[in-house]
Amino acid sequence: MERSKQSSHYKDKAFKRSTWLLLFLICLLGVLVMVSLASGYMALTPTEIWLTVTGAGTASHELLLYQFRLPRIVLAVLVGTGMATAGAIFQGVTQNGLADPGIIGIHSGSGFFAVLYLYLLTLNQDQPPVWLNAGLPFAAFIGGISAAVLIYVLAWKEGVTPIRLILVGIGVNAGFSAALLLVQLRMSESDFNRALIWLSGSIWNASWAAVLRLLPWILIFIPLSLYKARVLSVMQLGEEMAVGLGTAIEKERIKLLTIGVALSAASVSAAGGIAFVGLIAPHLARRLVGGKFQRLIPVSAVTGAILIVLSDTLARTILAPSEIPVGLIVSVIGAPYFIYLLITIKD
Amino acid sequence: MKKLALGTLSLTLLLAACGNNEEDTELDPADGTDEATEEVQESEGPRVLTDGLGNEVEIPEDPEAVLASYLEDYLTALDITPVAQWSINDGEGVQSYLQDDLADVQTIPYDLPYESVMSVEPDLILVRDQIEQDMVDQYNLIAPTYVMNASPTSWRETMREIGTVLDREDEAASVIESYDARAEETASLVQETAEGESAAAIWMIDTSLFVVHPERSSGSVLYGDAGFDIPDVVDQLSDDADWAAVSLEELAEMDVDHLFLISDAESELMEDRLWQNIPAVENDNVYTFDSQSAWLYYGPIANEQVLEHIDSSLQQ
């Protein structure tokens, strides 16, 4: 009796703490969004931004903020959210701290199908169909699912051990990357350049249209993953315990992986294969709020958004007016972190 | 027969590479001109043209600030100063051969970031390559954006189309005419001094060699206008690239009489026996130009400079 009271008291405290933390992170994201809005090739003073936001700015400032910078920032937030949540789900399901959809081949599977889709549909056609871009996330989703199934089948040996899954995943990643390159080489020069974003990750040509293509996926699958967070937490207790608690473990695994693939594939279709977000964000989140997925998922989602908005702001200011693909900036931050994790992770 | 087959093949490739819309609209220049004149006569309102993506683009009357990245050559030929010029490496790299005319024109990154485009305040944007509709929609928020129908590899078509878009068909036609007249001079010089002799333009980067496509860039000038013979190897190598990679062995096999070498530095390749045995090298008929010169580009001005280079090389 005494104990359970104590633990519920502790729970309240932890819950409170993580809620405050989440609020703080959201505020931080808000500040970053402001900074990002204000930075770019065309200089804007805070006064000018204020005037524009309150509707008293010039038409050209309005165009700059609302049509060029804002969709890009919103896209960065959505992509960061999607990729980080997908990462948290993958890490939870595989119980493997290194499982990032970008590392185990989900991204390159999605990218490969997206490029193949564009290549086949624009080949021998006067005008590409109007729904061409709208179909892109679906093509990416099919690619992501194929990659996931392939990894699962290849890694299956009376169950799937975490390390086997990663090794197979890295192999699948290499395979899809090679296939992607093969398709790209058969494209004309301008199509090749267009497809290049699936290799490096870039959102520089973001528009509201691109935001609208991604938004439904995020709006459907983020709440779903929050709803499923409890199951993920139960899974962490180990397979036997989870089954004992009444979880249909294989079924749930498949559902969760589908959600994860949907989130990562839709993000990839919008921004290309940005690796490491799905790795870093959940890790940082775990340090901040612990391993409970009800708290971990929202915190990693916001962390992922912060990461991409920050990287994108850097991507377009470091060498302005030229742009660096945002994926490269994330990799510069992410790769050392990945190595650090590899060195320190316990077997 | 073989040449015809190759010609058809490369035309097919060209069409495949550049979308099919040009087939019915722009390949017949007379057609395009007729259409445009009709429109002008019919109405005093803004002209509406169909661009390479199939969009109807309303062309402003007398645009003053035209942005036409990597099409500056054509604009300059029409005496129009573009509002900004193509550049790479943050403005470090520009089309040097045009700088007599474009020295005062500000630079814009080659990938045309939205904010850079916005900052130069264009009132008409011409886009050379087929880009995504999404991007065109964004550029359209800044200024009417017209994606070219003409293949970038055909400078005459490009010239005519730009003439049509900017309502300067006659000027565009006379640019082509006077170029052709100028090319005649070089052609007769080639006939006098190098009749039946072959030539090749080779771009050398360190130890890598590239040979120009016989119908593109300076290749169209060298063979189509000046009338040099095309070495068999050049014909065989030509794929869908302006410059095709070529090995030293293949170059030696060309037995080429005149070598136009685009290179910025001496290369160890030149020490090679294979190199030394090329007829052009043996007879001292190698003419070197730097990689900033007009040889790597497209357009009436680039081509005329190439003609001048050929003239002065032969008169050496």
XYZ file of C-alpha atoms in Angstrom:
663
model
C 0.000 0.000 0.000
C 2.677 2.344 1.168
C 4.846 1.453 -1.797
C 2.228 1.924 -4.443
C 1.434 5.352 -3.043
C 5.065 6.239 -3.205
C 5.414 5.015 -6.750
C 2.328 6.881 -7.897
C 3.746 9.979 -6.280
C 6.964 9.363 -8.154
C 5.017 8.828 -11.347
C 3.247 12.144 -10.971
C 6.533 13.890 -10.466
C 8.126 12.272 -13.503
C 5.042 13.027 -15.527
C 5.114 16.660 -14.439
C 8.798 16.934 -15.153
C 8.484 15.521 -18.661
C 5.470 17.714 -19.410
C 7.467 20.808 -18.471
C 10.374 19.562 -20.497
C 8.146 19.006 -23.495
C 6.762 22.526 -23.149
C 10.280 23.894 -22.897
C 11.326 22.015 -26.048
C 8.293 23.315 -27.911
C 9.229 26.867 -26.874
C 12.784 26.231 -28.041
C 11.416 25.030 -31.365
C 9.318 28.193 -31.550
C 12.376 30.370 -30.992
C 14.307 28.432 -33.635
C 11.457 28.845 -36.090
C 11.594 32.607 -35.497
C 15.358 32.681 -35.998
C 14.968 30.570 -39.117
C 12.283 32.897 -40.469
C 14.594 35.847 -39.985
C 17.658 34.279 -41.568
C 18.323 33.817 -45.211
C 19.853 35.476 -48.212
C 17.523 38.468 -48.117
C 18.050 40.320 -44.873
C 14.985 41.190 -42.815
C 15.030 43.295 -39.683
C 12.919 42.186 -36.690
C 10.728 45.247 -37.294
C 10.083 44.194 -40.863
C 9.181 40.698 -39.741
C 6.856 42.092 -37.094
C 5.189 44.365 -39.626
C 4.751 41.479 -42.040
C 3.357 39.141 -39.408
C 0.850 41.768 -38.290
C -0.156 42.295 -41.890
C 1.405 45.709 -42.427
C 4.464 44.591 -44.372
C 5.255 45.049 -48.040
C 3.991 42.544 -50.568
C 7.471 41.308 -51.295
C 8.228 40.670 -47.628
C 4.963 38.811 -47.356
C 5.897 36.691 -50.355
C 9.315 35.979 -48.896
C 8.058 34.969 -45.472
C 4.820 33.199 -46.295
C 5.611 31.544 -49.618
C 9.314 30.800 -49.441
C 10.546 30.640 -45.864
C 7.491 29.464 -43.970
C 6.640 26.386 -46.098
C 10.244 25.366 -45.865
C 10.280 25.654 -42.089
C 6.957 23.856 -41.750
C 8.266 21.088 -43.972
C 11.397 20.875 -41.818
C 9.246 20.524 -38.699
C 7.086 17.804 -40.279
C 10.033 15.861 -41.664
C 11.899 16.062 -38.354
C 8.830 14.931 -36.452
C 8.155 12.056 -38.809
C 11.690 10.752 -38.983
C 12.345 11.034 -35.254
C 9.100 9.268 -34.345
C 9.819 6.551 -36.877
C 13.265 6.171 -35.303
C 11.803 5.865 -31.806
C 9.352 3.210 -33.004
C 12.038 1.202 -34.771
C 14.328 1.370 -31.774
C 11.468 0.288 -29.531
C 10.237 -2.588 -31.671
C 13.674 -4.000 -32.385
C 14.877 -3.142 -28.882
C 17.961 -1.877 -30.529
C 19.426 1.519 -29.864
C 21.050 1.682 -33.258
C 17.954 1.025 -35.347
C 17.418 4.120 -37.474
C 15.273 3.794 -40.597
C 17.996 5.755 -42.376
C 20.676 3.273 -41.408
C 18.845 -0.014 -41.876
C 17.651 0.696 -45.386
C 14.053 1.894 -44.993
C 15.017 5.312 -46.350
C 16.910 3.999 -49.318
C 14.077 1.561 -50.055
C 11.635 4.478 -50.053
C 14.010 6.643 -52.078
C 14.555 3.897 -54.620
C 10.830 3.399 -55.171
C 10.209 7.143 -55.294
C 12.857 7.624 -57.971
C 11.720 4.547 -59.879
C 8.162 5.856 -59.763
C 9.212 9.252 -61.136
C 11.385 7.626 -63.761
C 8.706 5.253 -65.037
C 5.917 7.809 -65.010
C 7.810 10.573 -66.780
C 9.279 8.192 -69.341
C 7.606 8.317 -72.755
C 4.983 10.787 -71.680
C 4.243 14.213 -73.015
C 2.894 15.573 -69.795
C 3.346 13.823 -66.489
C -0.053 13.235 -64.862
C -1.205 15.912 -62.431
C -1.273 13.453 -59.558
C 2.386 12.600 -60.128
C 3.701 14.286 -56.994
C 0.726 13.269 -54.860
C 1.510 9.631 -55.546
C 5.087 10.037 -54.425
C 4.553 9.293 -50.707
C 2.633 6.139 -51.633
C 5.435 4.925 -53.866
C 7.891 5.685 -51.074
C 5.666 3.807 -48.609
C 5.611 0.698 -50.794
C 9.397 0.952 -51.063
C 9.761 1.307 -47.309
C 7.493 -1.669 -46.654
C 9.422 -3.775 -49.173
C 12.661 -2.883 -47.447
C 11.195 -3.703 -44.020
C 9.808 -7.044 -45.200
C 13.093 -7.865 -46.877
C 15.051 -7.080 -43.727
C 12.659 -9.086 -41.584
C 12.712 -12.112 -43.870
C 16.464 -12.079 -44.295
C 17.121 -11.549 -40.610
C 14.634 -14.217 -39.473
C 16.226 -17.189 -37.859
C 13.698 -18.541 -35.380
C 13.142 -14.984 -34.271
C 15.078 -11.834 -35.004
C 18.021 -10.861 -32.883
C 18.722 -7.120 -32.726
C 22.272 -7.262 -34.044
C 21.288 -9.537 -36.917
C 18.591 -7.084 -37.866
C 21.049 -4.192 -37.985
C 23.610 -6.094 -40.024
C 20.999 -7.282 -42.510
C 19.572 -3.759 -42.566
C 22.906 -2.238 -43.463
C 23.189 -4.768 -46.283
C 19.697 -3.956 -47.548
C 20.577 -0.271 -47.322
C 23.622 -0.790 -49.515
C 21.567 -2.830 -51.980
C 18.846 -0.217 -52.369
C 21.377 2.625 -52.575
C 23.095 0.804 -55.427
C 19.770 0.206 -57.184
C 18.901 3.866 -56.712
C 22.159 4.921 -58.326
C 21.537 2.506 -61.177
C 18.171 4.086 -61.982
C 19.653 7.554 -61.662
C 22.362 6.757 -64.151
C 19.731 5.841 -66.718
C 18.037 9.199 -66.322
C 18.667 12.304 -68.343
C 20.831 14.967 -66.795
C 18.029 17.149 -65.487
C 16.101 14.203 -64.056
C 19.305 13.007 -62.473
C 19.733 16.307 -60.707
C 16.141 16.162 -59.574
C 16.669 12.677 -58.185
C 19.866 13.677 -56.451
C 17.890 14.970 -53.482
C 17.013 11.384 -52.623
C 20.659 10.706 -52.089
C 21.594 13.739 -50.054
C 18.355 15.006 -48.543
C 17.211 18.518 -49.286
C 14.196 20.721 -48.750
C 15.362 23.868 -50.480
C 12.562 23.815 -53.028
C 9.836 23.404 -50.427
C 6.399 24.793 -51.193
C 2.974 24.659 -49.586
C 2.093 21.963 -52.099
C 4.883 19.791 -50.695
C 3.715 20.533 -47.154
C 0.166 19.486 -48.031
C 1.383 16.209 -49.484
C 3.191 15.301 -46.278
C 0.786 16.731 -43.711
C -1.944 14.025 -43.858
C 0.615 11.293 -43.218
C 1.963 13.088 -40.171
C -1.513 13.925 -38.887
C -2.631 10.305 -39.125
C 0.447 8.406 -38.031
C 1.833 10.582 -35.219
C -1.376 10.275 -33.135
C -1.449 6.546 -33.968
C 2.070 6.108 -32.677
C 1.212 8.033 -29.516
C -1.755 5.720 -29.084
C 0.506 2.692 -29.517
C 3.232 4.039 -27.219
C 1.930 1.961 -24.301
C 2.401 -1.241 -26.286
C 5.970 -0.211 -27.045
C 6.626 0.330 -23.364
C 5.270 -3.118 -22.555
C 7.500 -4.653 -25.227
C 10.536 -3.268 -23.453
C 9.823 -5.636 -20.561
C 10.883 -8.501 -22.747
C 8.943 -10.826 -24.995
C 7.789 -13.254 -22.294
C 6.597 -10.568 -19.968
C 4.816 -8.760 -22.791
C 3.019 -11.921 -23.857
C 2.206 -12.582 -20.229
C 0.608 -9.167 -20.014
C -1.637 -10.059 -22.917
C 0.159 -8.478 -25.841
C -0.114 -10.184 -29.214
C 3.504 -9.469 -29.812
C 4.074 -10.346 -33.484
C 0.852 -8.620 -34.508
C 1.723 -5.488 -32.585
C 5.232 -5.514 -33.982
C 3.903 -5.541 -37.514
C 1.426 -2.744 -36.781
C 4.105 -0.616 -35.165
C 6.610 -1.203 -37.936
C 3.968 -0.229 -40.501
C 3.397 3.041 -38.665
C 7.142 3.622 -38.507
C 7.624 2.885 -42.183
C 4.718 5.166 -43.118
C 6.229 8.054 -41.187
C 9.732 7.602 -42.503
C 8.632 6.953 -46.105
C 6.375 10.012 -46.237
C 9.195 12.129 -44.819
C 11.664 10.693 -47.324
C 9.283 11.429 -50.190
C 9.331 15.082 -49.149
C 12.944 15.598 -48.169
C 15.011 12.661 -49.334
C 17.005 10.312 -47.206
C 18.146 12.288 -44.195
C 19.905 9.767 -42.008
C 20.656 9.980 -38.287
C 17.598 12.053 -37.252
C 15.796 8.854 -36.333
C 18.852 7.859 -34.350
C 19.841 11.018 -32.500
C 16.433 12.379 -31.566
C 15.189 9.273 -29.683
C 18.551 8.963 -27.944
C 18.536 12.521 -26.715
C 14.910 12.070 -25.701
C 15.755 8.940 -23.713
C 18.421 10.865 -21.829
C 15.914 13.583 -21.054
C 12.817 11.622 -20.050
C 13.822 7.987 -19.751
C 12.661 4.923 -21.627
C 8.911 5.178 -21.275
C 7.495 5.531 -24.759
C 4.452 7.557 -23.718
C 6.937 10.310 -22.889
C 9.720 9.301 -25.221
C 7.749 9.606 -28.462
C 6.500 13.192 -28.079
C 9.879 14.373 -26.808
C 11.768 12.713 -29.682
C 9.272 14.122 -32.174
C 9.929 17.678 -30.995
C 13.687 17.020 -30.735
C 13.690 15.768 -34.318
C 11.871 18.882 -35.472
C 14.403 21.066 -33.638
C 17.258 19.152 -35.222
C 16.011 19.591 -38.787
C 14.976 23.225 -38.399
C 18.382 24.019 -36.899
C 20.238 22.095 -39.618
C 18.205 23.689 -42.365
C 18.826 27.163 -40.995
C 22.543 26.396 -41.046
C 22.239 24.793 -44.493
C 21.035 27.976 -46.083
C 23.095 30.512 -44.160
C 26.597 29.043 -43.996
C 27.317 29.435 -47.689
C 24.482 31.827 -48.619
C 23.310 32.417 -51.282
C 24.348 28.868 -52.184
C 22.697 26.052 -50.298
C 24.026 22.890 -48.699
C 21.664 19.900 -48.657
C 20.211 19.718 -45.159
C 20.968 15.982 -45.042
C 24.683 16.721 -45.145
C 24.470 19.058 -42.157
C 22.516 16.467 -40.172
C 25.107 13.848 -41.095
C 27.943 16.087 -39.941
C 26.244 16.251 -36.550
C 24.915 12.699 -36.620
C 27.844 10.598 -37.763
C 30.117 11.379 -34.803
C 27.195 10.738 -32.465
C 26.593 7.385 -34.128
C 30.230 6.449 -33.670
C 30.089 7.563 -30.051
C 27.076 5.303 -29.540
C 28.833 2.394 -31.235
C 31.799 2.789 -28.915
C 29.853 3.190 -25.686
C 26.927 0.838 -26.276
C 26.824 -2.184 -23.971
C 26.462 -5.604 -25.512
C 23.727 5.231 -94.376
C 25.498 4.679 -91.123
C 25.651 8.394 -90.533
C 21.962 8.721 -91.178
C 21.234 5.963 -88.708
C 23.412 7.617 -86.103
C 21.804 10.945 -86.776
C 18.348 9.506 -86.281
C 19.492 7.790 -83.138
C 20.922 10.920 -81.610
C 17.797 12.843 -82.542
C 15.689 10.215 -80.817
C 17.892 10.398 -77.765
C 17.644 14.132 -77.771
C 13.894 14.007 -77.933
C 13.706 11.380 -75.242
C 15.974 13.406 -73.013
C 14.133 16.633 -73.325
C 10.516 15.630 -73.127
C 8.323 15.278 -76.137
C 6.461 18.532 -76.196
C 8.955 20.166 -78.507
C 8.122 17.741 -81.301
C 4.889 19.310 -82.254
C 5.462 22.856 -81.149
C 8.958 24.067 -81.734
C 10.843 21.864 -84.144
C 9.218 23.685 -87.007
C 10.386 27.245 -86.524
C 8.150 28.693 -89.248
C 5.155 27.438 -87.372
C 6.126 29.133 -84.158
C 6.737 32.454 -85.854
C 3.395 32.413 -87.576
C 1.591 31.733 -84.375
C 3.279 34.530 -82.524
C 2.698 37.120 -85.240
C -0.920 36.155 -85.390
C -1.312 36.736 -81.717
C 0.298 40.130 -81.896
C -1.982 41.194 -84.709
C -5.100 39.786 -83.168
C -4.988 41.468 -79.835
C -3.360 44.334 -78.055
C -3.521 42.422 -74.775
C -0.674 40.491 -73.207
C 0.829 37.720 -75.276
C 0.286 34.193 -73.983
C 2.746 31.490 -74.983
C 2.838 27.801 -74.170
C 6.086 26.826 -72.518
C 8.047 23.600 -72.323
C 6.016 22.263 -69.417
C 2.752 22.956 -71.216
C 1.932 25.984 -69.073
C 0.339 29.053 -70.604
C 2.637 31.901 -69.713
C 1.582 35.508 -69.965
C 4.572 37.419 -71.258
C 4.782 40.985 -69.961
C 5.171 43.715 -72.539
C 8.739 44.987 -72.844
C 10.159 43.162 -69.848
C 13.010 45.188 -68.444
C 14.498 42.775 -65.963
C 14.857 39.395 -67.643
C 16.428 36.542 -65.721
C 17.652 33.815 -68.059
C 20.289 31.803 -66.287
C 22.717 30.048 -68.644
C 20.911 31.645 -71.587
C 22.815 34.945 -71.251
C 24.562 34.346 -74.562
C 21.286 34.599 -76.480
C 20.087 37.640 -74.583
C 23.374 39.422 -75.180
C 23.109 38.600 -78.880
C 19.760 40.403 -78.850
C 21.320 43.384 -77.044
C 19.410 42.640 -73.884
C 21.266 42.841 -70.611
C 19.973 40.197 -68.217
C 19.173 41.247 -64.678
C 21.580 38.679 -63.235
C 23.981 36.117 -64.613
C 24.652 32.425 -64.006
C 27.458 31.624 -61.612
C 28.944 28.840 -59.565
C 31.003 28.861 -56.383
C 29.246 31.827 -54.896
C 29.829 34.093 -57.879
C 33.454 33.039 -58.393
C 32.780 31.133 -61.596
C 30.971 32.913 -64.430
C 30.827 32.522 -68.198
C 34.104 34.362 -68.785
C 33.730 34.603 -72.539
C 30.700 36.868 -72.089
C 32.240 39.206 -69.552
C 32.917 41.976 -72.079
C 29.173 42.461 -72.048
C 28.215 41.179 -68.632
C 30.955 42.625 -66.437
C 28.513 44.836 -64.535
C 25.754 42.256 -64.213
C 25.366 40.761 -60.742
C 25.687 37.018 -60.285
C 23.091 34.476 -59.198
C 23.791 30.875 -58.102
C 23.264 28.325 -60.867
C 20.557 26.470 -58.915
C 18.437 29.635 -58.638
C 17.425 29.647 -54.968
C 14.095 31.404 -54.534
C 15.444 34.170 -52.352
C 18.250 34.993 -54.755
C 15.769 35.158 -57.610
C 13.525 37.373 -55.534
C 16.325 39.725 -54.643
C 17.132 40.561 -58.278
C 13.482 41.468 -58.881
C 13.013 40.043 -62.365
C 9.852 40.705 -64.333
C 10.296 37.677 -66.571
C 12.119 34.424 -65.823
C 13.309 32.136 -68.597
C 14.340 28.660 -67.489
C 16.638 26.638 -69.715
C 15.949 23.151 -68.352
C 12.734 21.304 -67.676
C 12.293 21.705 -63.951
C 9.600 20.491 -61.620
C 6.201 22.115 -61.851
C 6.345 22.772 -58.108
C 9.361 24.984 -58.617
C 7.800 26.792 -61.555
C 4.788 27.539 -59.360
C 7.087 29.080 -56.778
C 9.023 31.131 -59.346
C 5.711 32.282 -60.785
C 4.997 33.994 -57.486
C 7.997 36.205 -58.206
C 7.525 36.765 -61.944
C 6.042 35.009 -64.979
C 8.216 31.963 -65.571
C 8.714 30.455 -68.991
C 10.396 27.057 -69.345
C 12.065 26.638 -72.738
C 10.611 24.273 -75.321
C 13.783 24.190 -77.351
C 16.414 21.671 -76.470
C 19.434 23.336 -74.867
C 21.575 21.422 -77.339
C 20.154 23.246 -80.330
C 21.256 26.850 -80.237
C 19.342 27.911 -83.339
C 16.029 26.688 -81.946
C 16.830 28.262 -78.612
C 17.675 31.562 -80.299
C 14.426 31.589 -82.276
C 12.339 30.704 -79.251
C 13.910 33.412 -77.124
C 13.250 35.822 -79.981
C 9.610 34.791 -79.961
C 9.247 35.055 -76.199
C 10.871 38.478 -76.040
C 8.980 39.651 -79.121
C 12.153 40.080 -81.143
C 11.749 37.442 -83.812
C 13.283 39.567 -86.534
C 16.345 40.376 -84.483
C 16.738 36.702 -83.563
C 16.475 35.719 -87.218
C 19.086 38.257 -88.201
C 21.434 37.060 -85.437
C 21.242 33.590 -86.978
C 21.618 34.976 -90.498
C 24.669 37.038 -89.720
C 26.176 34.121 -87.827
C 25.664 31.875 -90.829
C 27.258 34.511 -93.065
C 30.215 34.723 -90.690
C 30.460 30.923 -90.654
C 30.705 30.938 -94.451
C 33.977 32.854 -94.187
C 35.495 30.277 -91.887
C 34.131 27.469 -94.024
C 35.856 28.843 -97.100
C 39.067 29.351 -95.143
C 38.911 25.718 -94.040
C 38.314 24.720 -97.658
C 41.325 26.694 -98.813
C 43.801 25.617 -96.192
C 42.572 22.303 -94.848
C 40.302 20.702 -97.368
C 39.247 17.173 -96.425
C 41.167 17.301 -93.175
C 39.718 16.174 -89.893
C 39.559 17.986 -86.588
C 38.508 17.328 -83.029
C 37.965 19.431 -79.959
C 39.401 17.747 -76.889
C 38.810 18.946 -73.368
C 41.615 17.897 -71.106
C 41.241 17.884 -67.319
C 44.438 16.554 -65.769
C 44.753 13.174 -67.407
C 41.111 12.822 -68.409
C 40.137 13.509 -72.001
C 36.729 14.395 -73.387
C 35.725 14.845 -76.989
C 32.959 17.127 -78.165
C 29.718 15.712 -79.600
C 29.705 16.355 -83.364
C 26.363 18.166 -83.219
C 26.617 20.034 -79.966
C 28.377 23.021 -78.451
C 31.601 23.803 -80.323
C 31.215 20.483 -82.149
C 28.372 21.884 -84.243
C 30.653 24.789 -85.190
C 33.678 22.660 -85.961
C 31.875 20.168 -88.190
C 28.523 21.693 -89.117
C 29.662 25.257 -89.795
C 33.407 25.231 -90.456
C 33.190 21.953 -92.350
C 35.981 19.895 -90.855
C 35.724 16.134 -91.330
C 34.453 14.147 -88.361
C 36.875 11.410 -87.297
C 35.109 8.026 -87.158
C 35.913 7.587 -83.491
C 34.115 10.823 -82.607
C 30.996 9.618 -84.351
C 31.112 6.294 -82.564
C 31.739 7.788 -79.144
C 28.967 10.306 -79.249
C 26.311 9.427 -76.798
C 23.866 11.654 -75.018
C 26.579 13.889 -73.597
C 28.007 17.134 -74.919
C 31.481 15.897 -74.111
C 32.187 12.165 -74.117
C 35.044 10.585 -72.211
C 37.739 9.318 -74.541
C 40.922 7.370 -73.873
C 44.317 8.347 -75.191
C 44.282 5.185 -77.315
C 41.010 6.208 -78.919
C 42.347 9.694 -79.481
C 45.417 8.285 -81.182
C 43.166 6.094 -83.302
C 41.357 9.180 -84.599
C 44.290 10.110 -86.811
C 43.129 13.660 -86.435
C 44.772 16.452 -88.455
C 43.783 19.409 -86.310
C 43.426 19.287 -82.562
C 41.635 22.044 -80.698
C 42.713 21.459 -77.143
C 40.787 22.978 -74.265
C 43.095 22.823 -71.322
C 44.438 24.998 -68.542
C 47.714 23.215 -67.921
C 50.243 20.911 -69.498
C 49.525 17.266 -68.817
C 51.775 14.252 -68.490
C 49.655 12.704 -71.236
C 51.528 14.900 -73.681
C 54.732 13.016 -72.891
C 53.139 9.775 -74.029
C 54.272 8.177 -77.294
C 50.647 7.752 -78.325
C 50.131 11.485 -78.006
C 53.329 12.293 -79.849
C 52.215 10.162 -82.789
C 48.906 11.930 -83.395
C 49.159 13.572 -86.856
C 48.014 16.914 -85.458
C 50.806 16.816 -82.871
C 53.422 15.721 -85.380
C 52.485 18.507 -87.764
C 52.208 21.084 -85.019
C 48.497 21.571 -85.582
C 47.482 21.635 -81.938
C 45.748 24.811 -80.827
C 45.229 25.349 -77.132
C 42.496 27.396 -75.495
C 41.706 27.721 -71.832
C 38.623 26.183 -70.276
C 37.129 29.629 -69.745
C 36.943 30.203 -73.491
C 33.813 29.807 -75.587
C 34.481 26.212 -76.628
C 32.486 24.657 -73.817
C 29.375 26.765 -74.295
C 26.301 27.250 -76.470
C 24.950 30.261 -78.280
C 25.627 32.636 -81.167
C 28.305 34.610 -79.310
C 30.122 31.518 -78.084
C 30.000 30.024 -81.556
C 31.258 33.168 -83.230
C 34.186 33.238 -80.844
C 34.876 29.623 -81.719
C 34.861 30.595 -85.399
C 37.405 33.327 -84.654
C 39.555 30.817 -82.784
C 39.436 28.464 -85.764
C 40.371 31.293 -88.140
C 43.332 32.451 -86.123
C 44.488 28.871 -85.552
C 44.505 28.097 -89.255
C 46.223 31.347 -90.152
C 49.059 30.732 -87.727
